[in-house]
Amino acid sequence: DGGITQSPKYLFRKEGQNVTLSCEQNLNHDAMYWYRQDPGQGLRLIYYSQIVNDFQKGDIAEGYSVSREKKESFPLTVTSAQKNPTAFYLCASIGGRTDTQYFGPGTRLTVL
Amino acid sequence: KNQVEQSPQSLIILEGKNCTLQCNYTVSPFSNLRWYKQDTGRGPVSLTIMTFSENTKSNGRYTATLDADTKQSSLHITASQLSDSASYICVVSAGTGRRALTFGSGTRLQVQP
């Protein structure tokens, strides 16, 4: 059963804590992405990785960090430096003939 | 600055009716335009992809059009069903580079019985 999985589906964090969101894909895609989605706004790019052991900042990278040690995995850490972390986080990968982005089911992060 | 504007922001229709969602973009250079469907609390799923040379593409009850001259696209939904209730997102790709995607904020469609 191929696709992108994200965990957990819901995550609650106290202020000042770091949390890590998981993203795994078995589509054999090289490129992976993290987006943040807020109500009434388009998806905004946090980080992306074109290949293992390499990643670049997106438009809103401050307060976030990532790693890409394996092709299948692209975890996102939301640090305490992120001032407004409550949002819906989407992971995606690109592949196929039409270069389509495939999205995971998302993680909803709430800061208490 | 590359931008994608979608209208209306939200729409309520009765089951069985048709509707059309709009997408205007100012993205350059243009590579392709995609429409995604996003159910509440889920990740977006691709409906159609259109390149510069295509002006109509269908996927079941969904028909997308593209006018590259006026930089407008529309998504027409025929004979709506309750399961069509979702957000529909227009995404425009600007040339090369896999980070070159600009997302619209989406149209939230609610189909009522």
Tab-separated table of N, CA and C in Angstrom, chain B:
chain	number	residue	atom	x	y	z
B	1	LYS	N	5.607	39.634	-7.673
B	1	LYS	CA	5.391	38.517	-6.768
B	1	LYS	C	4.326	37.582	-7.355
B	2	ASN	N	4.649	36.286	-7.355
B	2	ASN	CA	3.687	35.317	-7.878
B	2	ASN	C	2.495	35.193	-6.936
B	3	GLN	N	1.296	35.224	-7.514
B	3	GLN	CA	0.088	35.117	-6.707
B	3	GLN	C	-0.961	34.277	-7.409
B	4	VAL	N	-1.765	33.604	-6.603
B	4	VAL	CA	-2.910	32.846	-7.099
B	4	VAL	C	-4.124	33.254	-6.274
B	5	GLU	N	-5.141	33.752	-6.949
B	5	GLU	CA	-6.356	34.211	-6.289
B	5	GLU	C	-7.514	33.306	-6.681
B	6	GLN	N	-8.262	32.829	-5.699
B	6	GLN	CA	-9.391	31.964	-5.970
B	6	GLN	C	-10.685	32.630	-5.514
B	7	SER	N	-11.734	32.353	-6.277
B	7	SER	CA	-13.052	32.864	-5.907
B	7	SER	C	-14.127	31.863	-6.315
B	8	PRO	N	-15.258	31.826	-5.607
B	8	PRO	CA	-15.462	32.548	-4.347
B	8	PRO	C	-14.670	31.909	-3.212
B	9	GLN	N	-14.642	32.536	-2.089
B	9	GLN	CA	-13.952	31.984	-0.932
B	9	GLN	C	-14.712	30.765	-0.406
B	10	SER	N	-16.032	30.847	-0.457
B	10	SER	CA	-16.865	29.722	-0.041
B	10	SER	C	-18.137	29.698	-0.872
B	11	LEU	N	-18.757	28.534	-0.954
B	11	LEU	CA	-19.907	28.341	-1.834
B	11	LEU	C	-20.785	27.232	-1.268
B	12	ILE	N	-22.082	27.479	-1.249
B	12	ILE	CA	-23.042	26.456	-0.815
B	12	ILE	C	-23.990	26.185	-1.972
B	13	ILE	N	-24.124	24.917	-2.350
B	13	ILE	CA	-25.043	24.553	-3.427
B	13	ILE	C	-25.859	23.336	-3.006
B	14	LEU	N	-26.955	23.108	-3.721
B	14	LEU	CA	-27.782	21.941	-3.442
B	14	LEU	C	-27.280	20.750	-4.246
B	15	GLU	N	-27.419	19.588	-3.667
B	15	GLU	CA	-27.037	18.353	-4.324
B	15	GLU	C	-27.682	18.254	-5.705
B	16	GLY	N	-26.868	17.868	-6.690
B	16	GLY	CA	-27.364	17.727	-8.052
B	16	GLY	C	-27.119	18.942	-8.930
B	17	LYS	N	-26.826	20.078	-8.303
B	17	LYS	CA	-26.563	21.294	-9.074
B	17	LYS	C	-25.119	21.338	-9.545
B	18	ASN	N	-24.875	22.197	-10.546
B	18	ASN	CA	-23.524	22.418	-11.052
B	18	ASN	C	-22.921	23.653	-10.406
B	19	CYS	N	-21.602	23.753	-10.420
B	19	CYS	CA	-20.959	24.962	-9.931
B	19	CYS	C	-19.616	25.141	-10.636
B	20	THR	N	-19.122	26.379	-10.595
B	20	THR	CA	-17.835	26.702	-11.208
B	20	THR	C	-16.992	27.505	-10.243
B	21	LEU	N	-15.771	27.058	-10.060
B	21	LEU	CA	-14.821	27.745	-9.187
B	21	LEU	C	-13.776	28.429	-10.065
B	22	GLN	N	-13.315	29.588	-9.614
B	22	GLN	CA	-12.402	30.389	-10.424
B	22	GLN	C	-11.010	30.477	-9.802
B	23	CYS	N	-10.024	30.598	-10.685
B	23	CYS	CA	-8.634	30.769	-10.250
B	23	CYS	C	-7.943	31.737	-11.196
B	24	ASN	N	-7.454	32.839	-10.664
B	24	ASN	CA	-6.687	33.816	-11.445
B	24	ASN	C	-5.261	33.818	-10.914
B	25	TYR	N	-4.305	33.882	-11.804
B	25	TYR	CA	-2.928	33.805	-11.340
B	25	TYR	C	-2.042	34.836	-12.030
B	26	THR	N	-1.040	35.232	-11.316
B	26	THR	CA	0.019	36.086	-11.872
B	26	THR	C	1.327	35.393	-11.521
B	27	VAL	N	1.620	34.347	-12.262
B	27	VAL	CA	2.803	33.533	-12.040
B	27	VAL	C	3.593	33.491	-13.332
B	28	SER	N	4.874	33.758	-13.203
B	28	SER	CA	5.716	33.772	-14.393
B	28	SER	C	7.115	33.257	-14.071
B	29	PRO	N	7.684	32.459	-14.939
B	29	PRO	CA	7.086	31.873	-16.134
B	29	PRO	C	6.146	30.736	-15.757
B	30	PHE	N	5.106	30.552	-16.533
B	30	PHE	CA	4.091	29.547	-16.237
B	30	PHE	C	4.551	28.180	-16.720
B	31	SER	N	4.369	27.163	-15.859
B	31	SER	CA	4.698	25.803	-16.254
B	31	SER	C	3.433	24.946	-16.331
B	32	ASN	N	2.697	24.864	-15.247
B	32	ASN	CA	1.445	24.120	-15.257
B	32	ASN	C	0.543	24.570	-14.119
B	33	LEU	N	-0.702	24.153	-14.186
B	33	LEU	CA	-1.691	24.514	-13.173
B	33	LEU	C	-2.407	23.244	-12.740
B	34	ARG	N	-2.539	23.097	-11.437
B	34	ARG	CA	-3.199	21.912	-10.881
B	34	ARG	C	-4.386	22.338	-10.024
B	35	TRP	N	-5.401	21.515	-10.020
B	35	TRP	CA	-6.496	21.635	-9.069
B	35	TRP	C	-6.424	20.444	-8.113
B	36	TYR	N	-6.529	20.758	-6.815
B	36	TYR	CA	-6.544	19.735	-5.786
B	36	TYR	C	-7.860	19.808	-5.027
B	37	LYS	N	-8.294	18.657	-4.527
B	37	LYS	CA	-9.439	18.574	-3.632
B	37	LYS	C	-8.916	18.199	-2.247
B	38	GLN	N	-9.332	18.977	-1.233
B	38	GLN	CA	-8.897	18.686	0.130
B	38	GLN	C	-10.108	18.522	1.034
B	39	ASP	N	-10.320	17.305	1.497
B	39	ASP	CA	-11.356	17.064	2.492
B	39	ASP	C	-10.884	17.605	3.832
B	40	THR	N	-11.831	17.967	4.674
B	40	THR	CA	-11.507	18.566	5.965
B	40	THR	C	-10.595	17.647	6.769
B	41	GLY	N	-9.478	18.204	7.224
B	41	GLY	CA	-8.554	17.449	8.054
B	41	GLY	C	-7.739	16.405	7.313
B	42	ARG	N	-7.715	16.493	5.982
B	42	ARG	CA	-6.955	15.529	5.187
B	42	ARG	C	-5.981	16.271	4.276
B	43	GLY	N	-5.084	15.529	3.640
B	43	GLY	CA	-4.173	16.127	2.678
B	43	GLY	C	-4.845	16.322	1.331
B	44	PRO	N	-4.384	17.297	0.546
B	44	PRO	CA	-4.961	17.529	-0.787
B	44	PRO	C	-4.693	16.360	-1.725
B	45	VAL	N	-5.633	16.134	-2.639
B	45	VAL	CA	-5.514	15.082	-3.647
B	45	VAL	C	-5.655	15.721	-5.016
B	46	SER	N	-4.754	15.374	-5.927
B	46	SER	CA	-4.761	15.996	-7.254
B	46	SER	C	-5.986	15.581	-8.060
B	47	LEU	N	-6.627	16.568	-8.706
B	47	LEU	CA	-7.760	16.307	-9.600
B	47	LEU	C	-7.330	16.377	-11.061
B	48	THR	N	-6.668	17.474	-11.417
B	48	THR	CA	-6.234	17.662	-12.809
B	48	THR	C	-4.920	18.424	-12.827
B	49	ILE	N	-4.208	18.281	-13.925
B	49	ILE	CA	-3.024	19.096	-14.186
B	49	ILE	C	-3.120	19.575	-15.619
B	50	MET	N	-2.832	20.857	-15.835
B	50	MET	CA	-2.940	21.433	-17.170
B	50	MET	C	-1.668	22.188	-17.508
B	51	THR	N	-1.156	21.950	-18.704
B	51	THR	CA	-0.001	22.686	-19.180
B	51	THR	C	-0.447	23.823	-20.081
B	52	PHE	N	0.509	24.585	-20.549
B	52	PHE	CA	0.231	25.796	-21.327
B	52	PHE	C	-0.627	25.511	-22.558
B	53	SER	N	-0.400	24.368	-23.168
B	53	SER	CA	-1.068	24.078	-24.446
B	53	SER	C	-2.458	23.463	-24.287
B	54	GLU	N	-2.852	23.142	-23.052
B	54	GLU	CA	-4.150	22.512	-22.832
B	54	GLU	C	-5.147	23.547	-22.369
B	55	ASN	N	-6.379	23.515	-22.899
B	55	ASN	CA	-7.368	24.466	-22.414
B	55	ASN	C	-8.580	23.801	-21.764
B	56	THR	N	-8.676	22.484	-21.860
B	56	THR	CA	-9.751	21.773	-21.163
B	56	THR	C	-9.269	20.382	-20.787
B	57	LYS	N	-9.620	19.984	-19.572
B	57	LYS	CA	-9.300	18.625	-19.142
B	57	LYS	C	-10.368	18.150	-18.170
B	58	SER	N	-10.816	16.925	-18.358
B	58	SER	CA	-11.891	16.390	-17.509
B	58	SER	C	-11.409	15.217	-16.681
B	59	ASN	N	-12.004	15.082	-15.519
B	59	ASN	CA	-11.761	13.952	-14.631
B	59	ASN	C	-13.110	13.605	-14.008
B	60	GLY	N	-13.857	12.739	-14.692
B	60	GLY	CA	-15.195	12.397	-14.215
B	60	GLY	C	-16.116	13.600	-14.287
B	61	ARG	N	-16.692	13.962	-13.135
B	61	ARG	CA	-17.620	15.113	-13.112
B	61	ARG	C	-16.884	16.442	-12.973
B	62	TYR	N	-15.577	16.413	-12.924
B	62	TYR	CA	-14.766	17.623	-12.800
B	62	TYR	C	-14.187	17.983	-14.169
B	63	THR	N	-14.362	19.242	-14.571
B	63	THR	CA	-13.783	19.731	-15.818
B	63	THR	C	-13.037	21.023	-15.526
B	64	ALA	N	-11.756	21.032	-15.841
B	64	ALA	CA	-10.937	22.225	-15.646
B	64	ALA	C	-10.682	22.888	-16.989
B	65	THR	N	-10.676	24.211	-16.978
B	65	THR	CA	-10.326	24.970	-18.177
B	65	THR	C	-9.165	25.884	-17.857
B	66	LEU	N	-8.418	26.229	-18.875
B	66	LEU	CA	-7.281	27.125	-18.708
B	66	LEU	C	-7.235	28.099	-19.871
B	67	ASP	N	-7.152	29.376	-19.560
B	67	ASP	CA	-6.926	30.416	-20.555
B	67	ASP	C	-5.590	31.066	-20.207
B	68	ALA	N	-4.548	30.660	-20.906
B	68	ALA	CA	-3.204	31.148	-20.585
B	68	ALA	C	-3.033	32.616	-20.960
B	69	ASP	N	-3.850	33.103	-21.869
B	69	ASP	CA	-3.747	34.517	-22.263
B	69	ASP	C	-4.232	35.431	-21.143
B	70	THR	N	-5.380	35.082	-20.571
B	70	THR	CA	-5.929	35.909	-19.488
B	70	THR	C	-5.475	35.433	-18.124
B	71	LYS	N	-4.744	34.323	-18.077
B	71	LYS	CA	-4.225	33.752	-16.836
B	71	LYS	C	-5.365	33.422	-15.871
B	72	GLN	N	-6.324	32.702	-16.434
B	72	GLN	CA	-7.471	32.281	-15.640
B	72	GLN	C	-7.725	30.798	-15.841
B	73	SER	N	-8.193	30.165	-14.770
B	73	SER	CA	-8.607	28.772	-14.840
B	73	SER	C	-9.919	28.634	-14.096
B	74	SER	N	-10.688	27.639	-14.483
B	74	SER	CA	-11.925	27.356	-13.762
B	74	SER	C	-12.042	25.858	-13.553
B	75	LEU	N	-12.745	25.497	-12.505
B	75	LEU	CA	-13.059	24.094	-12.241
B	75	LEU	C	-14.572	23.979	-12.165
B	76	HIS	N	-15.140	23.221	-13.084
B	76	HIS	CA	-16.585	23.048	-13.154
B	76	HIS	C	-16.948	21.671	-12.605
B	77	ILE	N	-17.881	21.662	-11.675
B	77	ILE	CA	-18.345	20.414	-11.084
B	77	ILE	C	-19.783	20.181	-11.539
B	78	THR	N	-20.013	19.053	-12.152
B	78	THR	CA	-21.324	18.726	-12.707
B	78	THR	C	-22.069	17.771	-11.775
B	79	ALA	N	-23.377	17.992	-11.657
B	79	ALA	CA	-24.239	17.088	-10.874
B	79	ALA	C	-23.624	16.802	-9.512
B	80	SER	N	-23.467	17.837	-8.711
B	80	SER	CA	-22.736	17.739	-7.448
B	80	SER	C	-23.313	16.668	-6.520
B	81	GLN	N	-22.404	16.098	-5.739
B	81	GLN	CA	-22.773	15.088	-4.752
B	81	GLN	C	-22.315	15.556	-3.373
B	82	LEU	N	-22.904	14.979	-2.343
B	82	LEU	CA	-22.538	15.371	-0.982
B	82	LEU	C	-21.039	15.193	-0.747
B	83	SER	N	-20.445	14.188	-1.388
B	83	SER	CA	-19.014	13.911	-1.212
B	83	SER	C	-18.114	14.954	-1.875
B	84	ASP	N	-18.712	15.844	-2.649
B	84	ASP	CA	-17.934	16.932	-3.255
B	84	ASP	C	-17.630	18.032	-2.245
B	85	SER	N	-18.272	17.983	-1.091
B	85	SER	CA	-18.020	18.984	-0.056
B	85	SER	C	-16.560	18.902	0.381
B	86	ALA	N	-15.825	19.973	0.132
B	86	ALA	CA	-14.377	19.992	0.386
B	86	ALA	C	-13.855	21.368	0.037
B	87	SER	N	-12.551	21.560	0.239
B	87	SER	CA	-11.879	22.754	-0.278
B	87	SER	C	-11.185	22.395	-1.574
B	88	TYR	N	-11.233	23.302	-2.521
B	88	TYR	CA	-10.605	23.080	-3.826
B	88	TYR	C	-9.501	24.118	-3.991
B	89	ILE	N	-8.305	23.617	-4.212
B	89	ILE	CA	-7.117	24.467	-4.209
B	89	ILE	C	-6.514	24.501	-5.601
B	90	CYS	N	-6.210	25.702	-6.056
B	90	CYS	CA	-5.544	25.921	-7.341
B	90	CYS	C	-4.058	26.141	-7.058
B	91	VAL	N	-3.205	25.441	-7.776
B	91	VAL	CA	-1.761	25.522	-7.562
B	91	VAL	C	-1.079	25.760	-8.902
B	92	VAL	N	-0.260	26.784	-8.970
B	92	VAL	CA	0.413	27.114	-10.225
B	92	VAL	C	1.907	26.910	-10.051
B	93	SER	N	2.491	26.237	-11.014
B	93	SER	CA	3.927	25.982	-11.009
B	93	SER	C	4.621	26.982	-11.921
B	94	ALA	N	5.661	27.611	-11.385
B	94	ALA	CA	6.380	28.650	-12.136
B	94	ALA	C	7.685	28.089	-12.656
B	95	GLY	N	7.673	27.607	-13.874
B	95	GLY	CA	8.898	27.200	-14.523
B	95	GLY	C	9.602	26.063	-13.824
B	96	THR	N	10.896	26.075	-13.913
B	96	THR	CA	11.663	24.959	-13.368
B	96	THR	C	11.885	25.135	-11.875
B	97	GLY	N	12.294	24.078	-11.257
B	97	GLY	CA	12.532	24.155	-9.810
B	97	GLY	C	11.357	23.626	-9.043
B	98	ARG	N	11.599	22.649	-8.249
B	98	ARG	CA	10.491	21.978	-7.575
B	98	ARG	C	9.999	22.724	-6.356
B	99	ARG	N	10.538	23.865	-6.040
B	99	ARG	CA	9.953	24.661	-4.984
B	99	ARG	C	9.080	25.754	-5.553
B	100	ALA	N	8.972	25.834	-6.881
B	100	ALA	CA	8.323	26.971	-7.515
B	100	ALA	C	6.822	26.773	-7.640
B	101	LEU	N	6.150	26.491	-6.540
B	101	LEU	CA	4.705	26.304	-6.528
B	101	LEU	C	4.056	27.435	-5.750
B	102	THR	N	3.001	27.990	-6.298
B	102	THR	CA	2.225	29.014	-5.607
B	102	THR	C	0.817	28.481	-5.405
B	103	PHE	N	0.377	28.500	-4.150
B	103	PHE	CA	-0.927	27.927	-3.797
B	103	PHE	C	-1.963	29.032	-3.626
B	104	GLY	N	-3.167	28.789	-4.140
B	104	GLY	CA	-4.289	29.640	-3.793
B	104	GLY	C	-4.795	29.270	-2.416
B	105	SER	N	-5.629	30.127	-1.844
B	105	SER	CA	-6.142	29.871	-0.499
B	105	SER	C	-7.344	28.939	-0.502
B	106	GLY	N	-7.830	28.600	-1.690
B	106	GLY	CA	-8.883	27.593	-1.782
B	106	GLY	C	-10.291	28.148	-1.797
B	107	THR	N	-11.206	27.366	-2.341
B	107	THR	CA	-12.648	27.635	-2.262
B	107	THR	C	-13.265	26.502	-1.465
B	108	ARG	N	-13.984	26.870	-0.423
B	108	ARG	CA	-14.649	25.846	0.394
B	108	ARG	C	-16.051	25.620	-0.139
B	109	LEU	N	-16.308	24.433	-0.645
B	109	LEU	CA	-17.603	24.076	-1.233
B	109	LEU	C	-18.376	23.199	-0.267
B	110	GLN	N	-19.616	23.565	-0.050
B	110	GLN	CA	-20.508	22.744	0.763
B	110	GLN	C	-21.708	22.351	-0.082
B	111	VAL	N	-21.932	21.067	-0.231
B	111	VAL	CA	-23.080	20.554	-0.974
B	111	VAL	C	-24.112	20.073	0.031
B	112	GLN	N	-25.313	20.652	-0.064
B	112	GLN	CA	-26.369	20.315	0.885
B	112	GLN	C	-27.433	19.437	0.237
B	113	PRO	N	-28.020	18.543	1.010
B	113	PRO	CA	-29.058	17.655	0.434
B	113	PRO	C	-30.338	18.424	0.143
